[in-house]
XYZ file of C-alpha atoms in Angstrom:
425
model
C 6.154 -24.924 4.813
C 8.774 -25.355 7.397
C 10.076 -22.467 8.963
C 13.649 -22.646 11.316
C 15.834 -19.920 13.066
C 19.066 -18.912 11.968
C 21.552 -19.806 14.987
C 23.792 -16.708 13.451
C 21.447 -14.163 14.490
C 17.995 -15.958 15.442
C 16.303 -14.224 12.451
C 13.260 -16.733 10.986
C 12.776 -18.149 8.058
C 10.171 -19.691 5.921
C 11.393 -22.105 3.299
C 8.351 -22.693 0.731
C 8.145 -25.979 -1.310
C 7.610 -26.056 -4.966
C 3.517 -24.761 -5.566
C 2.844 -26.432 -8.623
C -1.321 -25.039 -8.927
C -2.598 -22.196 -6.629
C -6.879 -22.608 -6.674
C -9.641 -22.277 -4.162
C -11.424 -19.247 -2.895
C -9.632 -16.230 -0.129
C -11.100 -13.960 1.990
C -9.028 -10.463 1.878
C -8.417 -8.975 5.358
C -9.685 -5.397 5.431
C -7.581 -2.830 3.778
C -4.945 -0.895 4.832
C -5.131 2.122 3.761
C -9.005 2.173 4.192
C -9.219 0.945 8.044
C -6.281 3.871 8.951
C -8.554 6.908 7.572
C -11.570 5.336 8.407
C -10.470 5.072 11.891
C -8.991 9.200 11.792
C -12.040 10.106 10.548
C -14.868 8.319 12.709
C -12.516 10.520 15.764
C -12.804 13.208 13.945
C -16.509 13.076 13.541
C -19.395 13.656 15.212
C -20.588 11.099 16.962
C -19.769 7.173 17.581
C -18.618 4.787 14.656
C -18.526 1.522 14.157
C -16.167 0.082 11.677
C -16.090 -3.007 10.893
C -13.716 -5.289 9.220
C -10.692 -3.015 10.400
C -7.592 -4.490 9.479
C -6.055 -6.649 12.389
C -2.122 -5.289 11.634
C 1.060 -4.318 13.263
C 0.174 -0.590 10.837
C -3.523 0.007 12.569
C -2.266 -1.322 15.889
C 0.087 2.348 15.501
C -2.869 4.353 14.663
C -5.126 2.803 17.295
C -2.096 3.609 20.425
C -1.824 6.730 18.573
C -5.992 7.709 18.575
C -5.357 6.003 22.947
C -2.693 8.761 23.416
C -4.745 11.827 22.664
C -8.212 10.603 24.196
C -10.084 8.801 21.950
C -12.545 6.779 23.084
C -12.074 3.571 21.112
C -14.182 0.149 21.980
C -12.571 -2.808 20.849
C -14.789 -5.613 19.603
C -12.439 -7.928 18.265
C -8.077 -8.484 18.549
C -6.161 -5.662 17.355
C -2.492 -6.172 16.128
C 6.914 1.752 10.010
C 3.581 2.987 9.177
C 3.077 6.170 7.236
C -0.282 5.553 6.671
C -1.032 6.571 10.261
C 1.935 9.322 10.931
C 1.396 11.474 8.009
C -2.477 11.951 8.888
C -1.528 12.346 12.190
C 0.120 14.981 11.462
C -1.858 16.852 9.149
C -4.154 16.948 12.101
C -2.814 17.319 15.269
C -2.196 20.485 13.807
C -5.274 21.269 14.113
C -5.752 20.185 17.981
C -4.186 22.097 20.713
C -0.962 21.445 22.676
C 2.983 20.059 21.445
C 3.533 16.400 19.864
C 6.351 15.088 18.448
C 6.083 12.301 15.761
C 8.437 9.328 15.208
C 8.510 5.978 14.433
C 11.267 3.325 12.953
C 14.673 4.018 11.829
C 13.372 3.260 8.524
C 10.799 5.397 9.120
C 13.880 8.195 9.466
C 14.531 7.817 6.010
C 10.798 8.459 4.046
C 10.561 12.107 3.614
C 7.645 14.467 5.217
C 8.916 17.653 3.956
C 6.398 18.167 1.135
C 3.140 17.845 3.654
C 5.500 19.585 6.461
C 5.994 22.892 3.727
C 1.677 22.586 2.614
C 1.120 22.906 7.009
C 3.335 25.760 7.367
C 1.459 27.625 3.695
C -1.577 26.500 5.957
C -0.474 28.077 9.226
C 0.428 25.986 11.571
C 3.917 25.649 13.517
C 5.130 22.204 12.936
C 8.867 21.216 11.286
C 10.495 17.623 10.545
C 14.138 17.384 10.379
C 17.163 19.138 8.544
C 17.021 15.333 6.297
C 13.221 16.367 4.866
C 12.426 13.077 7.221
C 10.614 12.093 10.501
C 10.535 13.029 13.434
C 7.989 15.813 13.152
C 7.451 18.424 15.566
C 4.386 20.194 16.497
C 3.208 23.232 18.726
C -0.201 23.389 17.962
C -2.717 25.989 19.865
C -6.394 25.354 18.140
C -7.855 24.986 14.507
C -5.963 27.235 11.785
C -7.656 29.888 9.714
C -8.897 28.789 6.737
C -5.762 29.422 3.346
C -3.841 27.786 0.360
C -1.203 26.182 0.117
C 0.178 24.408 -2.870
C 2.845 21.057 -2.516
C 4.060 18.444 -4.466
C 2.926 15.580 -5.426
C 5.689 14.015 -7.131
C 6.777 11.896 -4.076
C 3.473 10.657 -2.666
C -0.198 10.994 -2.453
C -0.123 10.502 1.323
C 0.705 14.264 1.579
C -2.723 15.218 -0.573
C -4.815 12.554 1.454
C -3.348 14.207 5.177
C -4.251 17.482 4.522
C -7.639 16.800 2.870
C -8.534 15.078 5.999
C -7.917 17.825 7.558
C -9.364 20.293 5.857
C -12.338 20.138 7.638
C -10.956 20.902 10.594
C -10.583 24.452 10.033
C -12.087 27.693 10.355
C -12.227 28.551 7.010
C -11.926 28.008 3.257
C -9.261 25.807 2.303
C -7.960 25.277 -1.428
C -4.826 22.744 -1.950
C -3.460 23.086 -5.359
C -0.910 20.200 -6.616
C 2.664 22.020 -7.900
C 4.355 19.697 -10.200
C 3.157 16.307 -10.749
C 0.055 13.654 -8.662
C 0.811 10.333 -8.452
C -1.268 7.173 -6.926
C -4.258 9.239 -7.683
C -6.475 6.615 -6.922
C -5.440 6.858 -3.170
C -6.560 10.560 -3.483
C -10.114 9.681 -4.809
C -10.227 6.983 -1.871
C -9.537 9.335 0.570
C -11.575 11.994 -0.582
C -15.038 9.092 -0.689
C -14.388 8.576 2.414
C -15.110 11.993 3.280
C -17.782 12.675 1.541
C -19.229 8.896 3.439
C -18.253 10.973 6.848
C -20.518 13.838 5.322
C -17.453 16.134 3.324
C -17.742 17.007 -0.230
C -14.162 18.459 -1.863
C -14.439 20.189 -5.099
C -11.941 18.834 -7.545
C -10.362 21.639 -10.188
C -8.375 19.815 -12.802
C -7.517 16.457 -14.004
C -6.351 13.938 -11.346
C -3.161 12.235 -13.434
C -2.266 16.125 -14.220
C -1.882 19.448 -11.636
C -5.403 19.346 -9.785
C -7.020 21.638 -7.256
C -9.004 20.783 -4.518
C -11.175 23.297 -2.377
C -13.004 22.507 0.939
C -16.119 24.637 1.908
C -15.584 26.343 5.762
C -18.835 24.908 6.663
C -18.230 21.336 5.608
C -17.306 19.050 9.223
C -17.085 15.287 9.705
C -20.798 13.524 10.892
C -20.603 9.697 11.429
C -21.967 7.434 9.490
C -23.030 4.588 11.777
C -21.458 2.387 10.358
C -18.259 1.604 7.824
C -17.447 -1.421 6.413
C -13.333 -1.438 5.153
C -13.090 -3.086 1.911
C -10.649 -6.151 0.682
C -7.374 -5.357 1.203
C -6.888 -4.963 -3.212
C -3.502 -4.712 -3.187
C -2.850 -8.082 -0.793
C -5.537 -9.708 -3.498
C -2.132 -9.265 -6.077
C -0.654 -11.894 -4.724
C -3.485 -14.718 -4.848
C -4.103 -13.244 -8.491
C -0.545 -13.342 -9.916
C -0.653 -17.314 -8.485
C -3.558 -18.223 -10.234
C -2.744 -16.539 -13.283
C 1.359 -18.622 -13.201
C 0.473 -21.731 -12.219
C -2.615 -21.828 -14.631
C -5.312 -22.315 -11.328
C -8.445 -20.757 -10.700
C -8.599 -18.759 -7.219
C -10.540 -16.147 -6.386
C -10.743 -13.382 -3.904
C -13.140 -12.097 -1.442
C -13.988 -8.285 -0.669
C -13.241 -6.066 -3.670
C -14.411 -6.518 -6.784
C -15.858 -3.761 -9.657
C -17.299 -1.986 -6.448
C -14.268 -2.097 -4.871
C -13.057 2.397 -4.264
C -9.037 0.975 -4.578
C -6.741 1.484 -6.928
C -5.038 -1.826 -6.831
C -7.893 -3.655 -7.912
C -6.196 -2.636 -10.997
C -3.630 -4.935 -11.488
C -6.708 -7.327 -12.584
C -6.372 -5.874 -15.887
C -2.515 -6.677 -15.879
C -3.019 -9.696 -15.218
C -5.406 -10.265 -18.146
C -2.960 -8.273 -21.256
C -0.861 -11.022 -19.717
C -2.789 -13.342 -20.626
C -5.026 -14.696 -17.836
C -8.451 -14.412 -17.860
C -10.435 -12.202 -15.266
C -14.588 -12.594 -14.119
C -15.713 -9.817 -12.091
C -18.276 -9.561 -9.702
C -19.371 -6.188 -7.442
C -17.212 -8.520 -4.281
C -14.553 -10.458 -6.243
C -12.051 -11.399 -8.659
C -11.332 -14.935 -9.690
C -8.707 -15.546 -12.300
C -7.549 -18.362 -14.560
C -5.063 -19.457 -17.355
C -5.964 -21.614 -20.046
C -3.095 -24.305 -19.801
C -2.450 -23.650 -23.978
C -1.981 -19.523 -22.993
C 1.566 -18.746 -21.942
C 2.229 -15.563 -19.807
C 3.160 -12.623 -22.105
C 5.830 -9.765 -20.923
C 4.342 -6.737 -20.788
C 4.670 -2.623 -21.042
C 3.244 -1.144 -18.227
C 2.797 2.625 -16.411
C 2.129 1.552 -12.193
C 1.962 4.854 -11.189
C -1.085 4.429 -9.802
C -0.892 0.867 -8.540
C 2.694 1.252 -7.619
C 2.016 -1.522 -4.043
C 0.290 -4.344 -6.899
C 2.866 -3.789 -8.953
C 5.502 -5.378 -7.580
C 3.626 -8.737 -7.706
C 3.727 -7.644 -11.662
C 7.900 -7.953 -10.548
C 7.089 -12.001 -9.691
C 5.082 -12.553 -12.608
C 7.170 -10.682 -15.496
C 9.674 -14.040 -14.255
C 7.423 -16.715 -15.518
C 6.608 -14.281 -19.127
C 7.612 -15.204 -22.619
C 9.591 -12.011 -23.042
C 10.832 -8.929 -20.706
C 8.297 -6.499 -19.056
C 8.547 -3.143 -19.106
C 7.272 -1.463 -15.021
C 7.123 2.289 -15.522
C 6.764 4.874 -13.197
C 7.696 3.696 -9.839
C 10.085 6.022 -8.906
C 7.834 5.874 -5.140
C 8.922 2.346 -5.167
C 11.890 4.632 -3.606
C 10.671 5.421 -0.368
C 8.196 3.236 0.408
C 9.408 0.222 3.467
C 12.807 0.299 2.399
C 14.439 0.866 -1.010
C 11.418 -1.155 -3.361
C 13.891 -0.272 -6.509
C 16.500 -1.903 -5.337
C 15.716 -4.852 -3.317
C 13.075 -6.330 -6.132
C 16.627 -6.226 -8.666
C 18.083 -7.775 -6.284
C 16.096 -10.790 -5.323
C 14.944 -11.072 -8.731
C 17.878 -11.130 -10.325
C 18.902 -14.394 -7.520
C 16.429 -16.038 -9.387
C 18.237 -16.009 -12.110
C 16.347 -13.063 -13.338
C 18.732 -10.260 -15.663
C 16.828 -6.808 -14.947
C 17.768 -3.058 -15.862
C 17.204 -0.314 -13.347
C 16.391 2.798 -14.061
C 15.179 6.303 -12.267
C 11.420 5.330 -12.217
C 11.318 2.452 -14.110
C 12.604 -1.373 -14.140
C 12.818 -3.954 -17.639
C 12.803 -7.498 -16.007
C 14.209 -10.434 -18.084
C 13.022 -13.846 -17.265
C 15.407 -16.570 -16.977
C 15.768 -18.548 -19.942
C 13.202 -20.981 -20.740
C 11.359 -19.357 -17.056
C 13.672 -21.811 -14.763
C 14.105 -20.359 -11.245
C 17.827 -20.547 -8.980
C 16.575 -23.295 -6.377
C 16.845 -22.663 -2.238
C 17.406 -18.909 -2.838
C 17.630 -16.696 0.658
C 14.960 -14.135 -0.143
C 15.717 -10.828 1.854
C 12.758 -9.030 2.726
C 14.609 -6.025 3.932
C 11.720 -5.485 6.399
C 9.283 -5.043 4.225
C 5.680 -6.603 4.511
C 5.913 -6.543 0.479
C 8.840 -8.314 -0.656
C 8.196 -11.233 1.557
C 4.446 -11.706 0.249
C 5.469 -10.490 -3.766
C 8.663 -13.417 -3.932
C 6.638 -16.193 -2.187
C 5.375 -16.942 -5.867
C 8.647 -18.040 -6.523
C 8.027 -21.110 -5.069
C 5.287 -21.755 -8.336
C 8.339 -22.179 -10.270
C 8.853 -25.371 -9.083
C 11.695 -24.629 -6.609
C 11.732 -24.355 -2.932
C 12.105 -20.490 -2.117
C 13.833 -19.449 1.514
C 11.059 -17.071 3.238
C 13.997 -14.167 5.368
C 11.980 -13.030 8.697
C 8.335 -13.943 7.215
C 6.929 -12.373 10.499
C 7.524 -9.032 8.838
C 4.057 -9.637 7.188
C 2.538 -8.405 10.894
C 2.220 -4.758 9.073
C -0.664 -5.570 6.639
C -1.000 -9.694 6.522
C -0.389 -11.656 9.849
C -2.141 -14.509 7.763
C -0.591 -14.322 4.743
C 1.491 -18.027 4.508
C -1.482 -19.479 6.179
C -3.778 -17.798 3.703
C -1.179 -19.062 0.886
C -0.613 -21.964 1.806
C -4.832 -23.748 2.126
C -4.513 -22.879 -1.179
C -1.673 -24.545 -2.680
C -1.297 -27.794 -4.262
C 2.644 -29.034 -3.553
C-alpha cells in the first residue's frame, strides 16, 4: 500500500493495490461501544475498576479527556488515544451531578440529533437543553441527583438515547421507568448496555418485546459497584471487514476477540455472509469465515436494523455477488458520522454499481460480471467506516484510492496495517 499527500489541499490518500486473497488470523481491537460504556460505569461505580483491552482510538480519548475534566482519577497503563458514544451518555450522567456544563463537538456532531435524549431527561426533571436544531451543543444546569420519575422517548433514531438514560438511572433517588413510544432500533446495543450494567451490580427489568415498544424499570436501591476487573471484547463491527474480505476472495480468515459468546449484535454479520454463500465456523471467542472456490456469492435481502454499522460492509460485499442485494431498515445511516446512505450510494456508483436509494433502504445492483472500475478515489467524508468498508473494493482486482485514510483513528488506527498483514497482492 502506498500513501501520498494530495498537493492542492494536503489531504493524504492511500492506494490499495489489488488484493487477490485475504488469509490469516487477526486479533481485534477493543469494542468502541463497550469501551466507552465501561469507562463511564467505572467512573460512576463505588470502588476502583481495571478495564482491560480498552480501545486505543480518538473516540475513547474524548471520553478519557472528559473524565479528566470532571475530576475522575484515571490511571493509564498503556497509550491512550465526533464521538456520539461519549457525548450522549455523559449528557445524561451529568444531569445527575452538580454544576453547569456545556457538551459540544466537531461540526458534524452539531448535525447529529440529540433532542430525543434531552426530551427524556427533561421529563425526568433535568434542567437541560440543546440547540434549536435538536442537535448539540447541550447545556446542563445540574443541582444534584434527580428524584425518581418516568419518561417516554422515541427509539427510532438511535438506541444510544435509551442506553444513556439507562446508565444514568441508578444515580437517581427513586424508581425510574423509561418507555419507548414508537419503535426501538438497534436493540442489541441496548442489551449490551444492560449486560454491562449487570456486571456493575445493577439490574434492569424489561417489560415487553425489545423489538417493539418495551419499557424499562430500575429500582431505587440499584447502585453501581465495581466488579474489580472487566475485559472489553474485540470490536464486532471491525470484524466485519475481515469476514467480508474472506468471503469475497475465498480465503480463510479468523477474527479473535468476539465469537459465539459475544454480547455485541454485529456478530450477526457472520450470518449474513453465510446467507451469501460463505462458510462460518463459530467458537466462543472467535469466528472463522471462508468460501469454497466453487461457490459464488449470492445477493441477499436483509433487515439490517440490528447491525447498521456492519451493514455498510455488506454494501461492498454486494458488489461481488450474483444478483442484487437489498439492505433494509438503515434509516440511522443518515444520522451517523456522515450521511451514510448518500455516501454509500455515491461511492458504490463510482465503482460501477447501480444503486437505488430509498428512505430507509437501498438496493445494490453489482457491475456487469462484477468488474469494478479501476483507480477510483473513494471519498471518506471524515467517516472511519467509509474508509474501512471501501478498502475491500481492492478485492476486485483493482486499485482503490482511499481519501483521508487517517480518519480510521476514530475507532481503528491500525486497520490498514492489519489488513495488509493478511493480504496477498
